[in-house]
Short mmCIF file of C-alpha atoms and ligand atoms in Angstrom, two decimals:
data_model
loop_
_atom_site.label_atom_id
_atom_site.label_comp_id
_atom_site.label_asym_id
_atom_site.label_seq_id
_atom_site.Cartn_x
_atom_site.Cartn_y
_atom_site.Cartn_z
CA MET K 1 0.00 0.00 0.00
CA ALA K 2 1.12 3.55 -0.74
CA ASP K 3 2.69 5.73 1.93
CA THR K 4 0.62 7.85 4.24
CA VAL K 5 -0.69 10.98 2.56
CA HIS K 6 -0.95 14.23 4.48
CA LEU K 7 -4.19 16.03 3.74
CA LYS K 8 -4.14 19.77 4.38
CA ILE K 9 -7.39 20.82 5.95
CA LYS K 10 -8.71 24.26 5.09
CA PRO K 11 -8.80 26.57 8.13
CA LYS K 12 -12.55 26.83 8.38
CA PHE K 13 -12.93 23.03 8.65
CA ILE K 14 -10.32 22.44 11.33
CA LYS K 15 -12.61 22.94 14.29
CA LYS K 16 -15.13 20.55 12.81
CA TYR K 17 -12.55 17.75 12.46
CA ARG K 18 -11.05 18.43 15.88
CA SER K 19 -14.47 18.01 17.42
CA GLY K 20 -15.01 14.61 15.84
CA PHE K 21 -16.60 14.97 12.40
CA PRO K 22 -15.77 11.57 10.84
CA LEU K 23 -16.21 12.04 7.09
CA ILE K 24 -13.45 13.26 4.76
CA VAL K 25 -15.13 15.68 2.38
CA SER K 26 -13.50 17.21 -0.69
CA GLU K 27 -14.37 20.80 0.15
CA ALA K 28 -12.29 20.58 3.33
CA ILE K 29 -9.07 19.51 1.63
CA SER K 30 -6.64 21.72 -0.27
CA ASN K 31 -4.53 18.97 -1.81
CA LEU K 32 -7.12 16.45 -3.01
CA LYS K 33 -4.88 15.64 -5.99
CA ASP K 34 -2.42 13.87 -3.68
CA LEU K 35 -4.95 11.11 -3.15
CA LYS K 36 -4.15 8.36 -5.63
CA GLU K 37 -4.82 4.89 -4.36
CA GLU K 38 -7.89 3.96 -2.34
CA GLY K 39 -7.02 2.39 0.97
CA THR K 40 -4.16 4.84 1.52
CA ILE K 41 -3.81 5.97 5.12
CA VAL K 42 -4.35 9.70 5.41
CA LYS K 43 -3.32 12.13 8.09
CA LEU K 44 -5.32 15.31 8.38
CA VAL K 45 -3.06 18.26 9.22
CA ASP K 46 -3.47 22.00 9.54
CA ASP K 47 -1.47 24.67 7.70
CA ASN K 48 1.41 24.23 10.12
CA ASN K 49 1.42 20.48 9.59
CA ARG K 50 -0.04 19.90 13.03
CA PHE K 51 -1.79 16.55 13.32
CA ILE K 52 -5.60 16.55 13.58
CA ALA K 53 -6.76 12.99 12.91
CA LYS K 54 -6.10 9.97 10.72
CA GLY K 55 -8.13 7.66 8.57
CA TYR K 56 -8.25 6.18 5.09
CA TYR K 57 -9.02 7.26 1.56
CA GLY K 58 -12.07 5.51 0.11
CA LYS K 59 -14.53 6.98 -2.35
CA GLN K 60 -18.24 6.77 -1.64
CA ASN K 61 -21.05 8.99 -2.82
CA LYS K 62 -20.82 10.62 0.60
CA GLY K 63 -17.18 11.57 0.60
CA TYR K 64 -13.53 10.60 0.27
CA GLY K 65 -13.05 8.36 3.25
CA TRP K 66 -13.40 8.25 7.00
CA ILE K 67 -11.49 9.29 10.10
CA LEU K 68 -10.65 6.27 12.23
CA SER K 69 -8.52 7.74 15.00
CA LYS K 70 -7.22 10.82 16.71
CA GLN K 71 -4.05 9.04 17.82
CA GLU K 72 -1.23 9.94 15.47
CA HIS K 73 0.53 6.60 15.84
CA GLU K 74 -2.50 4.33 15.72
CA LYS K 75 -2.09 1.36 13.38
CA PHE K 76 -5.13 0.10 11.50
CA ASP K 77 -4.38 -3.55 11.99
CA MET K 78 -6.34 -6.59 13.08
CA HIS K 79 -5.98 -5.54 16.72
CA PHE K 80 -7.49 -2.10 16.02
CA PHE K 81 -10.49 -3.55 14.19
CA LYS K 82 -10.99 -6.28 16.76
CA ASN K 83 -11.36 -3.67 19.51
CA LYS K 84 -13.96 -1.82 17.46
CA ILE K 85 -15.90 -4.99 16.64
CA THR K 86 -15.77 -6.32 20.19
CA SER K 87 -17.14 -3.13 21.63
CA ALA K 88 -19.85 -3.00 18.95
CA ILE K 89 -20.88 -6.59 19.75
CA TYR K 90 -21.03 -5.75 23.45
CA LYS K 91 -23.43 -2.90 22.75
CA ARG K 92 -25.81 -5.40 21.09
CA LYS K 93 -25.73 -7.96 23.88
CA ASN K 94 -29.44 -7.55 24.56
CA LEU K 95 -30.26 -8.36 20.97
CA PHE K 96 -27.94 -11.39 20.99
CA SER K 97 -29.79 -12.77 23.99
CA ASP K 98 -33.26 -12.01 22.60
CA GLU K 99 -34.64 -15.38 21.49
CA ASP K 100 -37.35 -13.79 19.37
CA THR K 101 -34.96 -11.74 17.24
CA MET K 102 -32.06 -13.28 15.32
CA ALA K 103 -31.38 -10.61 12.74
CA PHE K 104 -29.92 -7.20 13.47
CA ARG K 105 -26.99 -4.91 12.74
CA VAL K 106 -23.86 -5.55 14.77
CA PHE K 107 -21.61 -2.89 13.28
CA ASN K 108 -22.87 0.36 11.81
CA GLY K 109 -20.03 2.17 10.05
CA GLU K 110 -18.96 5.47 11.60
CA GLY K 111 -21.50 4.93 14.39
CA ASP K 112 -19.23 2.13 15.60
CA GLY K 113 -15.98 3.86 14.73
CA VAL K 114 -15.24 2.64 11.19
CA GLY K 115 -17.05 4.39 8.37
CA GLY K 116 -17.49 2.55 5.08
CA ILE K 117 -18.42 -0.85 6.46
CA THR K 118 -21.46 -2.45 8.09
CA ILE K 119 -21.90 -5.94 9.53
CA ASP K 120 -25.29 -7.60 9.97
CA TYR K 121 -26.12 -10.73 11.93
CA PHE K 122 -28.51 -13.41 10.65
CA ASN K 123 -28.86 -16.34 13.00
CA GLY K 124 -25.21 -17.41 13.12
CA TYR K 125 -24.22 -15.82 9.81
CA TYR K 126 -22.43 -12.49 9.51
CA LEU K 127 -22.77 -10.30 6.43
CA ILE K 128 -20.13 -7.64 5.78
CA ASN K 129 -21.00 -4.76 3.45
CA TRP K 130 -17.97 -2.95 2.00
CA TYR K 131 -18.91 0.51 0.77
CA SER K 132 -15.64 1.52 -0.91
CA LYS K 133 -12.56 0.03 -2.54
CA GLY K 134 -10.67 1.86 0.18
CA ILE K 135 -12.13 0.01 3.14
CA TYR K 136 -11.93 -3.24 1.16
CA GLN K 137 -8.13 -2.87 1.21
CA PHE K 138 -8.36 -3.61 4.94
CA ARG K 139 -10.39 -6.76 4.40
CA ASN K 140 -7.83 -9.24 5.70
CA ALA K 141 -7.44 -7.42 9.01
CA ILE K 142 -11.19 -6.87 9.36
CA ILE K 143 -12.20 -10.43 8.51
CA GLU K 144 -9.55 -11.83 10.86
CA ALA K 145 -10.78 -9.46 13.55
CA LEU K 146 -14.40 -10.55 13.07
CA LYS K 147 -13.46 -14.24 13.12
CA ASP K 148 -11.60 -13.66 16.35
CA ALA K 149 -14.32 -11.56 17.98
CA VAL K 150 -17.42 -13.69 17.38
CA ASP K 151 -18.73 -17.25 17.18
CA TYR K 152 -19.97 -17.65 13.65
CA THR K 153 -21.45 -20.31 11.44
CA GLY K 154 -20.43 -18.50 8.26
CA ILE K 155 -19.36 -15.10 6.94
CA TYR K 156 -20.63 -13.50 3.72
CA GLN K 157 -19.86 -10.17 2.08
CA LYS K 158 -21.21 -7.63 -0.41
CA LYS K 159 -18.93 -5.34 -2.32
CA ARG K 160 -21.28 -2.41 -2.59
CA PHE K 161 -18.73 -0.35 -4.48
CA ASP K 162 -18.62 -2.65 -7.51
CA ALA K 163 -20.63 -1.77 -10.57
CA LYS K 164 -23.71 -3.94 -10.90
CA GLY K 165 -23.17 -7.21 -12.63
CA GLN K 166 -19.50 -7.73 -12.07
CA TYR K 167 -20.01 -8.14 -8.40
CA MET K 168 -20.98 -11.71 -7.75
CA GLU K 169 -17.83 -13.48 -6.97
CA ASP K 170 -17.90 -16.87 -5.35
CA ASP K 171 -21.55 -16.10 -4.38
CA ASP K 172 -20.22 -13.62 -1.80
CA PHE K 173 -19.07 -16.38 0.52
CA VAL K 174 -16.08 -15.58 2.72
CA THR K 175 -15.46 -18.30 5.28
CA GLY K 176 -16.99 -20.82 7.67
CA GLU K 177 -19.92 -22.95 6.51
CA ARG K 178 -21.85 -22.08 3.40
CA GLY K 179 -25.47 -21.36 4.16
CA GLU K 180 -28.33 -23.32 2.64
CA PHE K 181 -30.51 -20.52 1.42
CA PRO K 182 -32.91 -19.32 2.38
CA ILE K 183 -31.86 -19.31 5.99
CA ILE K 184 -34.79 -18.56 8.26
CA VAL K 185 -34.37 -15.81 10.83
CA LYS K 186 -36.82 -14.58 13.40
CA GLU K 187 -37.61 -10.97 14.11
CA ASN K 188 -39.85 -10.38 17.11
CA GLY K 189 -41.11 -13.92 16.63
CA VAL K 190 -41.82 -13.55 12.90
CA ASN K 191 -39.95 -15.63 10.29
CA PHE K 192 -38.04 -14.17 7.37
CA ALA K 193 -36.37 -15.99 4.50
CA VAL K 194 -32.92 -14.53 3.96
CA TYR K 195 -30.62 -15.08 0.98
CA LEU K 196 -27.05 -13.96 1.53
CA ASN K 197 -26.00 -15.23 -1.91
CA GLU K 198 -28.29 -13.22 -4.21
CA GLY K 199 -26.98 -9.67 -4.38
CA ALA K 200 -27.26 -6.67 -2.12
CA MET K 201 -30.91 -7.06 -1.10
CA VAL K 202 -31.05 -10.14 1.10
CA GLY K 203 -34.80 -10.24 1.83
CA VAL K 204 -35.32 -7.89 4.73
CA PHE K 205 -34.38 -4.34 5.65
CA LEU K 206 -33.29 -4.59 9.26
CA ASP K 207 -33.65 -0.89 10.05
CA GLN K 208 -37.47 -1.13 10.01
CA ARG K 209 -37.72 -3.66 12.86
CA GLU K 210 -39.44 -1.33 15.31
CA VAL K 211 -41.79 0.00 12.66
CA ARG K 212 -42.90 -3.52 11.72
CA LYS K 213 -43.48 -4.40 15.36
CA THR K 214 -45.48 -1.23 15.96
CA ILE K 215 -47.67 -1.93 12.92
CA ARG K 216 -48.36 -5.45 14.15
CA ASP K 217 -48.92 -4.59 17.81
CA LYS K 218 -50.77 -1.28 17.60
CA TYR K 219 -52.16 -0.44 14.18
CA ALA K 220 -52.97 -3.51 12.08
CA ASN K 221 -55.91 -5.11 13.84
CA GLY K 222 -59.07 -5.06 11.76
CA THR K 223 -57.57 -2.97 8.95
CA ASN K 224 -57.63 -3.23 5.20
CA MET K 225 -53.92 -2.60 4.63
CA LEU K 226 -52.02 -1.36 1.57
CA ASN K 227 -48.27 -1.85 1.36
CA THR K 228 -46.62 0.10 -1.46
CA PHE K 229 -43.03 -0.57 -2.65
CA SER K 230 -43.54 -3.80 -0.76
CA TYR K 231 -40.43 -5.81 -1.86
CA THR K 232 -40.74 -9.13 0.05
CA GLY K 233 -43.89 -7.94 1.84
CA ALA K 234 -42.37 -7.65 5.31
CA PHE K 235 -44.83 -4.93 6.41
CA SER K 236 -47.75 -6.97 5.04
CA VAL K 237 -46.68 -10.06 6.96
CA PHE K 238 -46.54 -8.10 10.21
CA ALA K 239 -49.91 -6.47 9.46
CA ALA K 240 -51.53 -9.83 8.73
CA LEU K 241 -50.13 -11.27 11.95
CA GLY K 242 -51.45 -8.22 13.78
CA GLY K 243 -54.97 -8.95 12.63
CA ALA K 244 -55.36 -7.04 9.36
CA THR K 245 -58.46 -8.34 7.60
CA LYS K 246 -56.60 -8.15 4.30
CA THR K 247 -53.29 -6.89 2.95
CA THR K 248 -52.44 -5.66 -0.54
CA SER K 249 -48.76 -5.56 -1.50
CA VAL K 250 -47.64 -3.63 -4.58
CA ASP K 251 -44.17 -3.70 -6.09
CA LEU K 252 -42.86 -3.29 -9.60
CA ALA K 253 -40.30 -6.08 -9.47
CA ASN K 254 -41.36 -9.52 -10.69
CA ARG K 255 -39.37 -11.20 -7.95
CA SER K 256 -41.52 -9.50 -5.32
CA LYS K 257 -44.45 -11.85 -5.85
CA PRO K 258 -42.78 -15.23 -5.15
CA LYS K 259 -40.77 -13.62 -2.36
CA THR K 260 -43.91 -12.26 -0.71
CA ILE K 261 -45.69 -15.61 -1.06
CA GLU K 262 -42.67 -17.21 0.58
CA GLN K 263 -42.74 -14.80 3.56
CA PHE K 264 -46.48 -15.27 4.12
CA SER K 265 -46.16 -19.04 3.91
CA LEU K 266 -43.26 -19.14 6.36
CA ASN K 267 -45.56 -17.54 8.90
CA GLY K 268 -48.59 -19.74 8.35
CA ILE K 269 -50.58 -17.06 6.52
CA ASP K 270 -52.73 -18.09 3.57
CA TYR K 271 -51.24 -15.94 0.81
CA GLU K 272 -54.23 -16.58 -1.44
CA ALA K 273 -56.33 -14.51 0.96
CA GLN K 274 -53.96 -11.57 0.35
CA ASP K 275 -53.42 -9.49 -2.78
CA ILE K 276 -49.89 -9.44 -4.15
CA ILE K 277 -49.65 -7.18 -7.17
CA VAL K 278 -46.71 -6.65 -9.50
CA GLU K 279 -47.24 -3.13 -10.80
CA ASP K 280 -45.93 0.41 -10.79
CA VAL K 281 -47.24 1.96 -7.57
CA PHE K 282 -48.21 5.15 -9.41
CA GLN K 283 -50.37 3.12 -11.80
CA TYR K 284 -51.89 1.28 -8.89
CA PHE K 285 -52.87 4.56 -7.20
CA LYS K 286 -54.76 5.55 -10.36
CA TYR K 287 -56.49 2.19 -10.46
CA ALA K 288 -57.43 2.33 -6.77
CA ALA K 289 -58.83 5.85 -7.10
CA ARG K 290 -60.87 4.85 -10.16
CA LYS K 291 -62.28 1.84 -8.33
CA GLN K 292 -62.84 3.96 -5.22
CA LEU K 293 -60.84 1.57 -3.08
CA LEU K 294 -60.14 2.82 0.42
CA PHE K 295 -57.61 1.53 2.95
CA ASP K 296 -57.35 1.93 6.72
CA LEU K 297 -53.58 1.53 6.83
CA VAL K 298 -51.24 2.55 4.02
CA VAL K 299 -47.47 2.02 4.09
CA LEU K 300 -45.32 4.20 1.84
CA ASP K 301 -41.70 3.05 1.74
CA PRO K 302 -40.23 4.13 -1.59
CA PRO K 303 -36.54 4.05 -2.46
CA SER K 304 -34.85 7.48 -2.35
CA PHE K 305 -34.64 7.36 -6.10
CA ALA K 306 -36.33 5.10 -8.63
CA ARG K 307 -36.95 5.13 -12.32
CA SER K 308 -39.75 3.07 -13.83
CA LYS K 309 -41.04 3.08 -17.41
CA LYS K 310 -43.52 5.82 -16.70
CA ASN K 311 -42.08 7.63 -13.70
CA VAL K 312 -39.01 9.06 -12.13
CA PHE K 313 -39.34 9.25 -8.38
CA SER K 314 -36.94 11.20 -6.22
CA ALA K 315 -37.91 11.41 -2.55
CA ASP K 316 -36.82 15.03 -2.06
CA LYS K 317 -38.84 16.20 -5.08
CA HIS K 318 -41.85 13.89 -5.18
CA TYR K 319 -42.65 12.65 -1.68
CA LYS K 320 -45.37 15.24 -1.19
CA ASP K 321 -47.16 14.09 -4.34
CA LEU K 322 -46.80 10.46 -3.32
CA LEU K 323 -48.49 11.34 -0.04
CA LYS K 324 -51.33 13.07 -1.83
CA GLU K 325 -51.99 9.92 -3.85
CA ALA K 326 -52.05 7.93 -0.63
CA ILE K 327 -54.31 10.41 1.19
CA ALA K 328 -56.87 10.08 -1.62
CA ILE K 329 -57.31 6.35 -0.98
CA THR K 330 -57.08 6.38 2.83
CA GLU K 331 -60.24 6.11 4.97
CA ASP K 332 -61.07 8.90 7.41
CA ASN K 333 -59.20 8.12 10.62
CA GLY K 334 -56.98 5.79 8.63
CA VAL K 335 -53.22 5.81 9.17
CA ILE K 336 -50.48 6.43 6.61
CA VAL K 337 -47.03 5.14 7.50
CA ALA K 338 -44.74 7.52 5.63
CA SER K 339 -41.17 6.26 5.47
CA THR K 340 -38.04 7.47 3.73
CA ASN K 341 -34.39 6.54 3.82
CA SER K 342 -33.30 9.58 1.84
CA SER K 343 -30.34 11.39 3.36
CA ALA K 344 -31.09 14.42 1.18
CA PHE K 345 -33.38 15.87 3.89
CA GLY K 346 -34.03 15.59 7.61
CA MET K 347 -37.10 15.03 9.78
CA ASN K 348 -38.25 18.65 9.77
CA LYS K 349 -38.31 18.87 6.03
CA PHE K 350 -40.05 15.50 5.84
CA LYS K 351 -42.76 16.75 8.19
CA GLY K 352 -43.02 19.79 5.93
CA PHE K 353 -43.87 17.48 2.99
CA ILE K 354 -46.54 15.84 5.15
CA GLN K 355 -48.02 19.17 6.18
CA LYS K 356 -48.11 20.41 2.62
CA ALA K 357 -49.61 17.22 1.22
CA PHE K 358 -52.49 17.23 3.70
CA GLN K 359 -53.05 20.92 3.21
CA GLU K 360 -53.23 20.58 -0.56
CA ALA K 361 -55.47 17.52 -0.25
CA GLY K 362 -57.79 19.41 2.07
CA PHE K 363 -57.57 17.17 5.11
CA ARG K 364 -56.40 17.57 8.66
CA TYR K 365 -53.98 15.09 10.19
CA LYS K 366 -52.32 14.07 13.38
CA ILE K 367 -48.85 12.57 13.80
CA VAL K 368 -49.21 9.53 16.04
CA GLU K 369 -45.75 7.88 15.91
CA GLU K 370 -42.24 8.80 14.83
CA PHE K 371 -39.19 6.64 14.25
CA SER K 372 -35.61 7.06 13.21
CA LEU K 373 -32.93 4.36 13.13
CA PRO K 374 -33.13 1.69 15.85
CA GLU K 375 -30.39 1.37 18.44
CA ASP K 376 -28.41 -1.32 16.65
CA PHE K 377 -27.98 1.12 13.73
CA ARG K 378 -25.78 3.27 15.93
CA THR K 379 -25.10 6.82 14.94
CA ILE K 380 -22.89 9.48 16.53
CA LYS K 381 -23.79 13.03 17.41
CA GLU K 382 -20.83 14.34 15.41
CA TYR K 383 -22.46 12.91 12.29
CA PRO K 384 -26.24 13.15 12.60
CA GLU K 385 -26.52 12.74 8.81
CA GLY K 386 -25.86 9.06 9.47
CA ASN K 387 -29.37 8.76 10.88
CA TYR K 388 -31.06 8.62 7.49
CA LEU K 389 -34.31 6.84 8.41
CA LYS K 390 -37.48 8.84 8.99
CA VAL K 391 -40.81 7.15 9.59
CA VAL K 392 -43.94 9.05 10.56
CA PHE K 393 -47.35 7.50 11.27
CA VAL K 394 -49.99 10.04 10.27
CA LYS K 395 -53.69 9.78 10.99
CA LYS K 396 -55.98 11.31 8.40
CA ILE K 397 -58.72 13.36 10.00
CA LYS K 398 -61.77 14.57 8.15
N1 SAH W 1 -40.81 -1.60 1.91
C1 SAH W 1 -39.89 -2.67 1.62
C2 SAH W 1 -38.59 -2.20 1.03
C3 SAH W 1 -38.75 -1.39 -0.23
S1 SAH W 1 -37.34 -1.47 -1.22
C4 SAH W 1 -39.61 -3.47 2.88
O1 SAH W 1 -39.96 -3.03 3.97
O2 SAH W 1 -39.04 -4.54 2.79
C5 SAH W 1 -37.91 -0.59 -2.60
C6 SAH W 1 -38.82 -1.38 -3.52
O3 SAH W 1 -39.49 -0.47 -4.37
C7 SAH W 1 -38.11 -2.38 -4.42
O4 SAH W 1 -38.61 -3.67 -4.17
C8 SAH W 1 -38.49 -1.90 -5.85
O5 SAH W 1 -38.76 -2.98 -6.72
C9 SAH W 1 -39.74 -1.10 -5.60
N2 SAH W 1 -40.07 -0.05 -6.57
C10 SAH W 1 -39.28 0.94 -7.04
N3 SAH W 1 -40.00 1.77 -7.85
C11 SAH W 1 -41.27 1.30 -7.86
C12 SAH W 1 -42.47 1.72 -8.49
N4 SAH W 1 -42.52 2.81 -9.28
N5 SAH W 1 -43.59 1.01 -8.27
C13 SAH W 1 -43.57 -0.09 -7.48
N6 SAH W 1 -42.46 -0.53 -6.85
C14 SAH W 1 -41.32 0.15 -7.04
#
């Protein structure tokens, strides 16, 4: 690996880095051109070459790498990563001993001290996500550290920095025993089928655990539920188990139908009593309005950005309109679960979209629940942008 590169930090950013900001951003650096090879160790210094912090160069859409330490002589070896992983595991000890939940995040990037990598746990299996070529240069040390720190059945990985298509290598298996997929994991007593060998989306988004539980325990009973952008139908499964009279799941992807059938079946729910529709959500809204369908519980969980044949959806531009479509087919006193994982805006702006949508639709509303990332998706106060999830339960009032 190349020698350490000294990055000169512009004066107005120095305070920010001294007080713990973890992300290396281009606007803060005067000699960006000195960065050549991802994985290079970088030292942040001021104009007088005084040490500020050190980390690594790795390109992500967010920035140019992450600070890992404020100790000038720290080495980023297996010992360093093992300390980070061990302390992250310790912070999840309640989840490890929870018999009803076997899937959660054990290491959340900068929230656990190493930006650019996450590790999830699925009933004995560990899944590492590498978010840059830079952090992937440390793979030997990190994998050795993980093997040393935990009891595992098997370890898998996703190289999230690779261009689509060229990324399946050895079906993402790293070490230990190969899984027989799907492996079945429980979350609050509910079964999920998980595939660690099929690309980045493994079957369940772990950050919505508390939202799913809340839907099942407090909102689903007796409702006619609509789940848009439903993927494997996780919200529908929880709603059905919570007593929804019927669920309707809508997703554009063909794979969503067999995957949703699989999740219902794993939980003893008759999928034929549910609607599972492969269609563009925006088309479905038109259909539902025409047929005057009304729902008591509507989940909106779009990707931050999506392009379909007829639509381009970008959460920061179009969420308000999406809400208006949902409001039109929600019963009075019905609840809309508005969710977004867009890091382009925060909770206040999101609530602004909600306010505007109801105002334009001519209805009053009441916010009845709010969620951000759960505890296992640790974030740090020096980098609140890391808390990307925003979920608001809104009751429509006539
Ligand atoms: N709510 C899901 C996760 C959604 S992931 C869960 O809790 O598991 C985003 C999903 O949106 C993907 O499955 C994708 O196929 C789907 N999608 C993207 N654009 C869409 C559109 N215009 N209409 C319907 N589904 C869409």
